[in-house]
Amino acid sequence: MSDSIENLLERRAILGPAYRLFYDEPLFPVQGEDVWLTDHTGRRYLDAYNNVPVVGHCNGAVVQAMSEQAQTLCTHTRYVHDAVLDYGERLLAHFPKYLNRVMFTCTGSEANDLALRMAFAVTGGQGVIVTANAYHGVTHLLAQLSPSLGAIGDFVRVVQPPLTQSEDAAQAFAQEIRAAIQSLQDAHIKPSVLLFDTVFASDGIFAPDVGLLGLGIDTAREAGLLIIADEVQAGFGRLGSDWWGFVSAGFKPDIVTMGKPMGNGYPLAGVVAKDDLVQKFADTGRYFNTFGGNPVAMKVGMAVLDELEQRNLPEQVDTLGETMQEALLGLKDLGVVEVRGKGLYWGVQLAATDTQTAAERVKLVVNEMRQQGVLLSQCGPNMDTLKIRPPLTFTQQHIEILMQTLSAALQKQCLVNVK
Ligand code: PMP
């Protein structure tokens, strides 16, 4: 290493104050391998947080595909290339048949932005409904649709996400959507889109089963809204063999957006939609993305699909998810309020103590876990939830390490007067 971590932290000033680091003692990873990160001192950390390296950090097959294509050709979608078609066909094969068009971007934000442009063009409206603490991306438009970042746009209405699987929650979700539509109409804004993250990640994590969202979605559809499923977090097998959150939840989105794990770290994202929507969008607009869909990105995407399919990773997630759920529920006596999630995406909501808020406690646990060599994070509208989201190459052994460390961290930090 050419510089000390203290110097690096000082030099970070050039990035300005909008950037934030994880952990009280910032981590400086210098190498990644599968589910492990090695820091500048040579210490290894079990990565139970990063969902982008879905098939493992620095996956050899992905890196090889990237390197081979980078040495051959990297252009864009204004030339014919078989890789964009091969990958597009392979990706669409993982979707229901009616979702039969795919467009490529570099980030999840661009995917959501494109999906919204499409929906606005098709519906002629601009009113959007999102969940109360949603995050959908970095652009000016998406920041206005991401209440977790701050103020929302005047064309946006929020609804509480249903975080329990019950008839009451289904009814309440539908009622919230009805009220949001009415509110947009009262403001003379034509409702256009219901957009939500299918695992409600920043709302505190919840993976709905079939039946929970149907009534709300029907309510939106009847009022002429299109449904965009943001699969940036839930997609590519994170919740298990269903591959997508909308499949687990049993509904049919009009448009699906993807990103994060799609390129295992290479900037690759995209939008899948019904052909008639893409046609209507193309009647009035055009689409070109300089880097989106380039041959290197496509070969990377293909290698990710190869790994997921050939190693049956989404199927393994079904079993791993059951182990995780059981193990996490076993922590209930250690001040755990609720365990939510599915597959390899879990939120563990903690209780407050007499002396600490739940958010403070979660922060302590996350930092203690980092000191003990396991990486997690914090989420939820009140930041009261531990966020567990490892690469899909996680195994039962890794779960054991995670659970032992978590149990010890909860005992050490939190056994004082749990309310
Ligand atoms: N949607 C969701 C649900 C996300 O979690 C994110 C990223 N955290 C995005 C969209 C935006 O993706 P990106 O950072 O690739 O622009």
CSV table of C-alpha atoms and ligand atoms in Angstrom, one decimal:
chain,number,residue,atom,x,y,z
A,1,MET,CA,0.0,0.0,0.0
A,2,SER,CA,1.4,3.4,-1.0
A,3,ASP,CA,-0.3,5.5,1.7
A,4,SER,CA,-1.5,5.1,5.3
A,5,ILE,CA,-5.3,4.9,6.0
A,6,GLU,CA,-5.0,8.1,8.0
A,7,ASN,CA,-3.6,9.9,5.0
A,8,LEU,CA,-6.3,8.4,2.7
A,9,LEU,CA,-9.0,9.6,5.0
A,10,GLU,CA,-7.6,13.1,4.9
A,11,ARG,CA,-7.2,13.1,1.2
A,12,ARG,CA,-10.9,12.1,0.9
A,13,ALA,CA,-11.7,15.8,1.4
A,14,ILE,CA,-11.5,16.2,-2.4
A,15,LEU,CA,-14.7,14.2,-2.7
A,16,GLY,CA,-16.6,16.8,-0.7
A,17,PRO,CA,-19.0,16.2,2.2
A,18,ALA,CA,-21.9,14.4,0.4
A,19,TYR,CA,-20.0,11.1,0.4
A,20,ARG,CA,-20.4,9.0,3.5
A,21,LEU,CA,-18.3,6.0,4.7
A,22,PHE,CA,-19.6,3.0,6.5
A,23,TYR,CA,-18.5,2.2,10.1
A,24,ASP,CA,-17.0,4.2,13.0
A,25,GLU,CA,-13.6,2.7,11.9
A,26,PRO,CA,-13.8,3.0,8.1
A,27,LEU,CA,-12.9,-0.1,6.2
A,28,PHE,CA,-10.2,-0.1,3.4
A,29,PRO,CA,-10.7,-3.3,1.5
A,30,VAL,CA,-8.0,-4.0,-1.1
A,31,GLN,CA,-9.1,-7.4,-2.4
A,32,GLY,CA,-12.3,-9.4,-2.9
A,33,GLU,CA,-12.8,-13.1,-3.4
A,34,ASP,CA,-16.1,-14.8,-3.4
A,35,VAL,CA,-17.8,-13.8,-0.1
A,36,TRP,CA,-14.6,-12.4,1.5
A,37,LEU,CA,-13.1,-9.0,1.5
A,38,THR,CA,-9.5,-8.5,2.6
A,39,ASP,CA,-8.5,-5.1,4.1
A,40,HIS,CA,-5.2,-3.2,3.9
A,41,THR,CA,-3.8,-5.0,6.9
A,42,GLY,CA,-4.5,-8.5,5.4
A,43,ARG,CA,-7.5,-9.1,7.6
A,44,ARG,CA,-10.4,-11.0,6.0
A,45,TYR,CA,-14.1,-10.0,6.5
A,46,LEU,CA,-17.1,-12.1,5.7
A,47,ASP,CA,-19.3,-10.0,3.4
A,48,ALA,CA,-22.9,-10.4,4.4
A,49,TYR,CA,-23.9,-7.0,3.0
A,50,ASN,CA,-23.0,-6.6,-0.7
A,51,ASN,CA,-25.6,-7.7,-3.2
A,52,VAL,CA,-23.8,-6.4,-6.3
A,53,PRO,CA,-21.3,-9.3,-6.4
A,54,VAL,CA,-24.2,-11.7,-6.7
A,55,VAL,CA,-22.0,-14.5,-7.9
A,56,GLY,CA,-19.1,-13.6,-5.6
A,57,HIS,CA,-16.5,-10.8,-5.6
A,58,CYS,CA,-14.1,-10.9,-8.6
A,59,ASN,CA,-15.9,-14.0,-9.9
A,60,GLY,CA,-13.3,-15.7,-12.3
A,61,ALA,CA,-15.8,-16.5,-15.1
A,62,VAL,CA,-17.2,-13.0,-15.1
A,63,VAL,CA,-13.8,-11.3,-15.1
A,64,GLN,CA,-12.6,-13.6,-17.9
A,65,ALA,CA,-15.7,-12.8,-20.0
A,66,MET,CA,-15.1,-9.1,-19.4
A,67,SER,CA,-11.5,-9.2,-20.2
A,68,GLU,CA,-11.9,-11.3,-23.4
A,69,GLN,CA,-14.5,-9.0,-24.8
A,70,ALA,CA,-12.6,-5.9,-23.8
A,71,GLN,CA,-9.6,-7.2,-25.7
A,72,THR,CA,-11.8,-7.8,-28.8
A,73,LEU,CA,-14.3,-5.0,-29.2
A,74,CYS,CA,-16.3,-2.5,-27.2
A,75,THR,CA,-18.6,-0.3,-29.2
A,76,HIS,CA,-22.3,0.5,-28.7
A,77,THR,CA,-25.9,-0.4,-29.7
A,78,ARG,CA,-25.7,1.6,-33.0
A,79,TYR,CA,-23.9,-1.3,-34.6
A,80,VAL,CA,-25.3,-4.8,-35.0
A,81,HIS,CA,-23.8,-7.2,-32.4
A,82,ASP,CA,-24.8,-10.7,-31.5
A,83,ALA,CA,-23.9,-10.3,-27.8
A,84,VAL,CA,-26.7,-7.8,-27.2
A,85,LEU,CA,-29.2,-10.1,-28.8
A,86,ASP,CA,-27.8,-13.3,-27.2
A,87,TYR,CA,-27.9,-11.7,-23.8
A,88,GLY,CA,-31.3,-10.0,-24.3
A,89,GLU,CA,-32.9,-13.3,-25.3
A,90,ARG,CA,-31.3,-15.1,-22.3
A,91,LEU,CA,-32.4,-12.5,-19.9
A,92,LEU,CA,-36.0,-12.4,-21.3
A,93,ALA,CA,-36.2,-16.2,-20.9
A,94,HIS,CA,-36.2,-15.5,-17.1
A,95,PHE,CA,-39.4,-13.4,-17.4
A,96,PRO,CA,-43.0,-14.2,-18.1
A,97,LYS,CA,-43.6,-14.3,-21.9
A,98,TYR,CA,-45.6,-11.0,-22.0
A,99,LEU,CA,-42.6,-9.1,-20.9
A,100,ASN,CA,-40.8,-9.4,-24.2
A,101,ARG,CA,-38.7,-6.3,-24.8
A,102,VAL,CA,-35.5,-5.3,-23.1
A,103,MET,CA,-33.5,-2.1,-23.1
A,104,PHE,CA,-30.1,-1.6,-21.5
A,105,THR,CA,-28.7,1.1,-19.2
A,106,CYS,CA,-25.6,1.4,-17.0
A,107,THR,CA,-27.3,2.0,-13.6
A,108,GLY,CA,-30.5,1.2,-11.8
A,109,SER,CA,-31.3,5.0,-11.7
A,110,GLU,CA,-31.1,5.2,-15.5
A,111,ALA,CA,-33.3,2.1,-15.7
A,112,ASN,CA,-36.0,3.7,-13.4
A,113,ASP,CA,-35.7,7.0,-15.3
A,114,LEU,CA,-36.2,5.2,-18.7
A,115,ALA,CA,-39.2,3.2,-17.2
A,116,LEU,CA,-40.8,6.5,-16.0
A,117,ARG,CA,-40.2,8.2,-19.4
A,118,MET,CA,-41.9,5.2,-21.0
A,119,ALA,CA,-44.8,5.3,-18.6
A,120,PHE,CA,-45.3,9.0,-18.9
A,121,ALA,CA,-45.3,8.8,-22.7
A,122,VAL,CA,-47.8,5.9,-22.6
A,123,THR,CA,-50.3,7.2,-20.0
A,124,GLY,CA,-50.0,10.9,-20.8
A,125,GLY,CA,-49.8,11.5,-17.0
A,126,GLN,CA,-47.0,12.3,-14.6
A,127,GLY,CA,-48.4,11.5,-11.2
A,128,VAL,CA,-46.4,8.8,-9.4
A,129,ILE,CA,-47.1,6.8,-6.3
A,130,VAL,CA,-44.2,5.4,-4.3
A,131,THR,CA,-43.8,3.9,-0.8
A,132,ALA,CA,-43.1,6.1,2.2
A,133,ASN,CA,-39.3,5.6,2.6
A,134,ALA,CA,-38.5,4.4,-1.0
A,135,TYR,CA,-35.2,4.9,-2.8
A,136,HIS,CA,-35.2,4.7,-6.6
A,137,GLY,CA,-32.1,6.5,-7.7
A,138,VAL,CA,-29.8,9.4,-8.1
A,139,THR,CA,-31.2,11.6,-10.8
A,140,HIS,CA,-33.1,14.8,-10.3
A,141,LEU,CA,-36.4,13.0,-11.2
A,142,LEU,CA,-35.7,10.0,-9.1
A,143,ALA,CA,-34.6,12.0,-6.1
A,144,GLN,CA,-38.1,13.5,-6.2
A,145,LEU,CA,-39.5,10.0,-6.1
A,146,SER,CA,-37.2,8.9,-3.3
A,147,PRO,CA,-38.7,10.0,0.1
A,148,SER,CA,-35.7,8.4,1.9
A,149,LEU,CA,-33.5,11.2,0.4
A,150,GLY,CA,-35.8,14.1,1.5
A,151,ALA,CA,-38.5,16.3,0.0
A,152,ILE,CA,-40.5,14.7,-2.8
A,153,GLY,CA,-41.9,16.3,-5.9
A,154,ASP,CA,-45.4,17.8,-6.1
A,155,PHE,CA,-46.3,15.1,-8.7
A,156,VAL,CA,-45.5,12.3,-6.1
A,157,ARG,CA,-47.7,10.7,-3.5
A,158,VAL,CA,-46.5,8.2,-0.9
A,159,VAL,CA,-48.2,5.2,0.5
A,160,GLN,CA,-47.2,3.1,3.5
A,161,PRO,CA,-45.7,-0.2,2.3
A,162,PRO,CA,-47.5,-3.3,3.7
A,163,LEU,CA,-44.9,-4.9,5.9
A,164,THR,CA,-47.0,-7.8,7.2
A,165,GLN,CA,-48.7,-10.6,5.2
A,166,SER,CA,-52.3,-10.2,6.2
A,167,GLU,CA,-55.7,-9.4,4.8
A,168,ASP,CA,-55.8,-6.1,6.8
A,169,ALA,CA,-52.4,-5.1,5.4
A,170,ALA,CA,-53.6,-5.9,1.8
A,171,GLN,CA,-56.8,-3.8,2.3
A,172,ALA,CA,-54.8,-0.9,3.9
A,173,PHE,CA,-52.3,-0.9,1.0
A,174,ALA,CA,-55.2,-0.6,-1.5
A,175,GLN,CA,-56.9,2.1,0.6
A,176,GLU,CA,-53.6,4.1,0.6
A,177,ILE,CA,-53.3,3.8,-3.1
A,178,ARG,CA,-57.0,4.9,-3.6
A,179,ALA,CA,-56.3,7.9,-1.4
A,180,ALA,CA,-53.1,8.8,-3.3
A,181,ILE,CA,-54.8,8.6,-6.7
A,182,GLN,CA,-57.6,10.8,-5.4
A,183,SER,CA,-55.0,13.3,-4.0
A,184,LEU,CA,-53.3,13.5,-7.4
A,185,GLN,CA,-56.6,14.0,-9.2
A,186,ASP,CA,-57.6,16.7,-6.7
A,187,ALA,CA,-54.4,18.5,-7.7
A,188,HIS,CA,-55.2,18.1,-11.4
A,189,ILE,CA,-52.2,15.7,-11.9
A,190,LYS,CA,-53.0,12.7,-14.0
A,191,PRO,CA,-51.9,9.5,-12.1
A,192,SER,CA,-49.5,7.6,-14.3
A,193,VAL,CA,-47.4,5.1,-12.3
A,194,LEU,CA,-47.3,2.9,-9.2
A,195,LEU,CA,-43.6,2.3,-8.6
A,196,PHE,CA,-42.2,0.2,-5.8
A,197,ASP,CA,-39.2,-1.9,-4.8
A,198,THR,CA,-40.5,-5.5,-4.6
A,199,VAL,CA,-38.5,-6.2,-1.4
A,200,PHE,CA,-39.2,-2.7,0.2
A,201,ALA,CA,-35.5,-2.5,1.0
A,202,SER,CA,-35.3,1.1,2.3
A,203,ASP,CA,-38.7,0.8,3.9
A,204,GLY,CA,-37.3,-1.8,6.3
A,205,ILE,CA,-37.3,-5.0,4.1
A,206,PHE,CA,-40.3,-7.2,3.5
A,207,ALA,CA,-40.8,-9.8,0.8
A,208,PRO,CA,-44.6,-10.1,0.1
A,209,ASP,CA,-46.2,-13.4,-0.6
A,210,VAL,CA,-48.9,-13.9,-3.2
A,211,GLY,CA,-52.1,-12.1,-2.2
A,212,LEU,CA,-50.7,-9.1,-0.3
A,213,LEU,CA,-50.3,-6.6,-3.1
A,214,GLY,CA,-53.0,-7.7,-5.5
A,215,LEU,CA,-55.8,-5.5,-4.3
A,216,GLY,CA,-53.6,-2.4,-4.3
A,217,ILE,CA,-52.3,-3.2,-7.8
A,218,ASP,CA,-55.8,-3.8,-9.2
A,219,THR,CA,-56.9,-0.5,-7.6
A,220,ALA,CA,-54.0,1.3,-9.4
A,221,ARG,CA,-54.7,-0.5,-12.7
A,222,GLU,CA,-58.4,0.4,-12.7
A,223,ALA,CA,-57.4,4.0,-12.4
A,224,GLY,CA,-55.2,3.7,-15.5
A,225,LEU,CA,-51.8,3.5,-13.8
A,226,LEU,CA,-48.9,1.4,-15.0
A,227,ILE,CA,-47.1,-0.8,-12.5
A,228,ILE,CA,-43.3,-0.6,-12.4
A,229,ALA,CA,-41.6,-3.3,-10.4
A,230,ASP,CA,-38.2,-2.0,-9.2
A,231,GLU,CA,-36.1,-5.3,-9.0
A,232,VAL,CA,-32.8,-3.5,-8.5
A,233,GLN,CA,-32.6,-5.0,-5.0
A,234,ALA,CA,-34.7,-8.1,-5.2
A,235,GLY,CA,-33.9,-9.4,-8.7
A,236,PHE,CA,-31.6,-12.2,-10.0
A,237,GLY,CA,-32.5,-14.8,-7.4
A,238,ARG,CA,-31.9,-12.9,-4.2
A,239,LEU,CA,-35.3,-14.1,-2.9
A,240,GLY,CA,-34.8,-17.6,-4.3
A,241,SER,CA,-35.8,-19.7,-7.3
A,242,ASP,CA,-38.6,-17.3,-8.3
A,243,TRP,CA,-35.8,-15.0,-9.5
A,244,TRP,CA,-37.9,-11.8,-9.1
A,245,GLY,CA,-39.8,-10.2,-6.3
A,246,PHE,CA,-42.8,-9.7,-8.5
A,247,VAL,CA,-43.0,-13.5,-9.1
A,248,SER,CA,-42.8,-14.2,-5.4
A,249,ALA,CA,-45.5,-11.7,-4.8
A,250,GLY,CA,-47.6,-13.1,-7.6
A,251,PHE,CA,-48.4,-10.0,-9.7
A,252,LYS,CA,-47.8,-8.9,-13.2
A,253,PRO,CA,-45.9,-5.6,-13.6
A,254,ASP,CA,-46.0,-3.6,-16.9
A,255,ILE,CA,-42.4,-2.6,-16.6
A,256,VAL,CA,-39.5,-4.1,-14.6
A,257,THR,CA,-36.3,-2.4,-13.8
A,258,MET,CA,-33.0,-4.1,-12.9
A,259,GLY,CA,-29.4,-3.2,-11.9
A,260,LYS,CA,-27.0,-3.8,-9.1
A,261,PRO,CA,-26.3,-7.6,-9.4
A,262,MET,CA,-26.9,-7.8,-13.1
A,263,GLY,CA,-23.2,-7.2,-14.0
A,264,ASN,CA,-21.6,-8.4,-10.7
A,265,GLY,CA,-19.9,-5.0,-10.4
A,266,TYR,CA,-19.7,-4.0,-14.0
A,267,PRO,CA,-22.2,-1.1,-14.6
A,268,LEU,CA,-25.0,-3.0,-16.2
A,269,ALA,CA,-28.7,-2.4,-15.7
A,270,GLY,CA,-31.9,-2.5,-17.8
A,271,VAL,CA,-35.6,-2.3,-18.4
A,272,VAL,CA,-38.0,-5.1,-19.4
A,273,ALA,CA,-41.4,-4.2,-20.7
A,274,LYS,CA,-44.4,-5.2,-22.8
A,275,ASP,CA,-43.9,-4.6,-26.5
A,276,ASP,CA,-46.9,-2.3,-26.9
A,277,LEU,CA,-45.5,0.0,-24.2
A,278,VAL,CA,-42.1,0.2,-25.9
A,279,GLN,CA,-43.8,0.8,-29.2
A,280,LYS,CA,-45.8,3.7,-27.9
A,281,PHE,CA,-42.7,5.2,-26.3
A,282,ALA,CA,-40.8,4.8,-29.6
A,283,ASP,CA,-43.6,6.6,-31.5
A,284,THR,CA,-42.7,9.8,-29.7
A,285,GLY,CA,-39.2,9.2,-28.4
A,286,ARG,CA,-35.9,7.6,-29.1
A,287,TYR,CA,-33.4,5.8,-26.9
A,288,PHE,CA,-29.6,5.6,-27.1
A,289,ASN,CA,-27.3,5.0,-24.2
A,290,THR,CA,-23.6,5.4,-25.0
A,291,PHE,CA,-22.4,2.6,-22.7
A,292,GLY,CA,-25.6,0.7,-22.1
A,293,GLY,CA,-25.7,-2.6,-23.9
A,294,ASN,CA,-22.1,-2.5,-25.1
A,295,PRO,CA,-20.6,-5.8,-26.0
A,296,VAL,CA,-18.4,-6.0,-22.8
A,297,ALA,CA,-21.5,-5.4,-20.6
A,298,MET,CA,-23.4,-8.0,-22.5
A,299,LYS,CA,-20.7,-10.7,-22.1
A,300,VAL,CA,-20.5,-9.8,-18.4
A,301,GLY,CA,-24.2,-10.2,-18.1
A,302,MET,CA,-24.1,-13.5,-19.8
A,303,ALA,CA,-21.4,-14.8,-17.5
A,304,VAL,CA,-23.5,-13.8,-14.5
A,305,LEU,CA,-26.5,-15.7,-15.9
A,306,ASP,CA,-24.2,-18.7,-16.6
A,307,GLU,CA,-23.0,-18.7,-13.0
A,308,LEU,CA,-26.5,-18.3,-11.5
A,309,GLU,CA,-27.9,-21.0,-13.8
A,310,GLN,CA,-25.1,-23.5,-13.8
A,311,ARG,CA,-24.5,-23.4,-10.1
A,312,ASN,CA,-28.3,-23.3,-9.3
A,313,LEU,CA,-27.7,-20.4,-7.0
A,314,PRO,CA,-31.3,-19.1,-6.9
A,315,GLU,CA,-32.5,-22.6,-6.0
A,316,GLN,CA,-29.9,-22.9,-3.2
A,317,VAL,CA,-31.1,-19.6,-1.9
A,318,ASP,CA,-34.5,-21.2,-1.1
A,319,THR,CA,-32.8,-23.6,1.3
A,320,LEU,CA,-30.3,-21.0,2.7
A,321,GLY,CA,-33.2,-18.6,3.2
A,322,GLU,CA,-35.0,-21.2,5.4
A,323,THR,CA,-31.9,-21.6,7.5
A,324,MET,CA,-31.4,-17.9,7.8
A,325,GLN,CA,-35.0,-17.3,8.9
A,326,GLU,CA,-34.9,-20.1,11.5
A,327,ALA,CA,-31.5,-18.9,12.9
A,328,LEU,CA,-32.6,-15.2,13.0
A,329,LEU,CA,-35.9,-16.0,14.7
A,330,GLY,CA,-33.7,-17.8,17.3
A,331,LEU,CA,-32.3,-14.4,18.3
A,332,LYS,CA,-35.7,-13.2,19.5
A,333,ASP,CA,-34.6,-13.2,23.2
A,334,LEU,CA,-31.8,-10.8,22.4
A,335,GLY,CA,-34.0,-7.8,21.8
A,336,VAL,CA,-35.1,-8.6,18.3
A,337,VAL,CA,-38.6,-7.1,17.5
A,338,GLU,CA,-39.1,-8.6,14.1
A,339,VAL,CA,-37.4,-10.7,11.4
A,340,ARG,CA,-38.5,-9.8,7.8
A,341,GLY,CA,-37.3,-11.0,4.5
A,342,LYS,CA,-36.8,-14.0,2.3
A,343,GLY,CA,-34.0,-15.9,0.6
A,344,LEU,CA,-30.7,-14.0,1.2
A,345,TYR,CA,-32.3,-10.7,2.0
A,346,TRP,CA,-33.1,-10.1,5.7
A,347,GLY,CA,-34.0,-7.3,7.9
A,348,VAL,CA,-33.7,-7.7,11.7
A,349,GLN,CA,-35.5,-5.0,13.6
A,350,LEU,CA,-34.2,-4.4,17.0
A,351,ALA,CA,-35.9,-3.1,20.2
A,352,ALA,CA,-34.8,0.1,22.0
A,353,THR,CA,-33.3,-0.3,25.5
A,354,ASP,CA,-33.7,2.0,28.5
A,355,THR,CA,-30.5,3.8,27.4
A,356,GLN,CA,-30.4,3.4,23.6
A,357,THR,CA,-32.8,4.0,20.7
A,358,ALA,CA,-33.2,1.0,18.4
A,359,ALA,CA,-31.2,2.9,15.8
A,360,GLU,CA,-28.3,3.5,18.2
A,361,ARG,CA,-28.4,-0.2,19.0
A,362,VAL,CA,-28.4,-1.3,15.4
A,363,LYS,CA,-25.4,1.1,14.8
A,364,LEU,CA,-23.5,-0.5,17.7
A,365,VAL,CA,-24.2,-4.0,16.5
A,366,VAL,CA,-23.1,-3.2,12.9
A,367,ASN,CA,-19.9,-1.6,14.2
A,368,GLU,CA,-19.2,-4.5,16.5
A,369,MET,CA,-19.8,-7.0,13.7
A,370,ARG,CA,-17.3,-5.1,11.6
A,371,GLN,CA,-14.8,-5.3,14.4
A,372,GLN,CA,-15.4,-9.1,14.6
A,373,GLY,CA,-15.0,-9.5,10.9
A,374,VAL,CA,-18.5,-9.7,9.5
A,375,LEU,CA,-20.0,-6.9,7.3
A,376,LEU,CA,-23.6,-5.8,7.6
A,377,SER,CA,-25.5,-2.6,7.4
A,378,GLN,CA,-28.5,-0.6,8.7
A,379,CYS,CA,-31.8,0.3,7.1
A,380,GLY,CA,-35.5,1.2,7.7
A,381,PRO,CA,-37.3,4.5,8.0
A,382,ASN,CA,-36.1,4.7,11.6
A,383,MET,CA,-32.7,3.0,10.9
A,384,ASP,CA,-33.8,0.4,13.5
A,385,THR,CA,-33.2,-2.6,11.3
A,386,LEU,CA,-30.1,-4.7,10.5
A,387,LYS,CA,-29.6,-5.3,6.8
A,388,ILE,CA,-28.3,-8.7,5.8
A,389,ARG,CA,-27.8,-9.2,2.0
A,390,PRO,CA,-24.7,-11.4,1.1
A,391,PRO,CA,-23.6,-12.6,-2.3
A,392,LEU,CA,-25.7,-15.6,-3.4
A,393,THR,CA,-22.6,-17.8,-3.2
A,394,PHE,CA,-23.1,-17.8,0.6
A,395,THR,CA,-23.2,-21.3,2.1
A,396,GLN,CA,-24.5,-22.9,5.3
A,397,GLN,CA,-21.0,-22.5,6.8
A,398,HIS,CA,-21.0,-18.8,6.1
A,399,ILE,CA,-24.4,-18.5,7.8
A,400,GLU,CA,-23.0,-20.2,10.8
A,401,ILE,CA,-20.2,-17.7,11.1
A,402,LEU,CA,-22.6,-14.8,10.5
A,403,MET,CA,-25.0,-16.1,13.2
A,404,GLN,CA,-22.4,-16.8,15.8
A,405,THR,CA,-21.0,-13.4,15.4
A,406,LEU,CA,-24.4,-11.7,15.4
A,407,SER,CA,-25.5,-13.6,18.4
A,408,ALA,CA,-22.3,-12.6,20.3
A,409,ALA,CA,-22.7,-8.9,19.1
A,410,LEU,CA,-26.3,-8.7,20.3
A,411,GLN,CA,-25.4,-10.2,23.6
A,412,LYS,CA,-22.4,-8.0,24.1
A,413,GLN,CA,-24.0,-4.7,23.0
A,414,CYS,CA,-27.6,-5.1,23.8
A,415,LEU,CA,-28.5,-7.2,26.8
A,416,VAL,CA,-29.1,-4.1,28.9
A,417,ASN,CA,-32.8,-3.5,29.8
A,418,VAL,CA,-34.4,-4.3,26.4
A,419,LYS,CA,-37.8,-2.6,26.5
B,1,PMP,N1,-33.7,1.2,-7.1
B,1,PMP,C1,-33.4,0.6,-5.9
B,1,PMP,C2,-34.5,-0.1,-5.2
B,1,PMP,C3,-32.1,0.8,-5.4
B,1,PMP,O1,-31.9,0.2,-4.2
B,1,PMP,C4,-31.2,1.5,-6.1
B,1,PMP,C5,-29.7,1.6,-5.6
B,1,PMP,N2,-29.6,1.5,-4.2
B,1,PMP,C6,-31.5,2.1,-7.3
B,1,PMP,C7,-32.8,1.9,-7.8
B,1,PMP,C8,-30.5,2.9,-8.1
B,1,PMP,O2,-29.5,2.1,-8.6
B,1,PMP,P1,-28.1,2.8,-9.0
B,1,PMP,O3,-27.4,3.1,-7.8
B,1,PMP,O4,-27.5,1.7,-9.8
B,1,PMP,O5,-28.4,3.9,-9.9
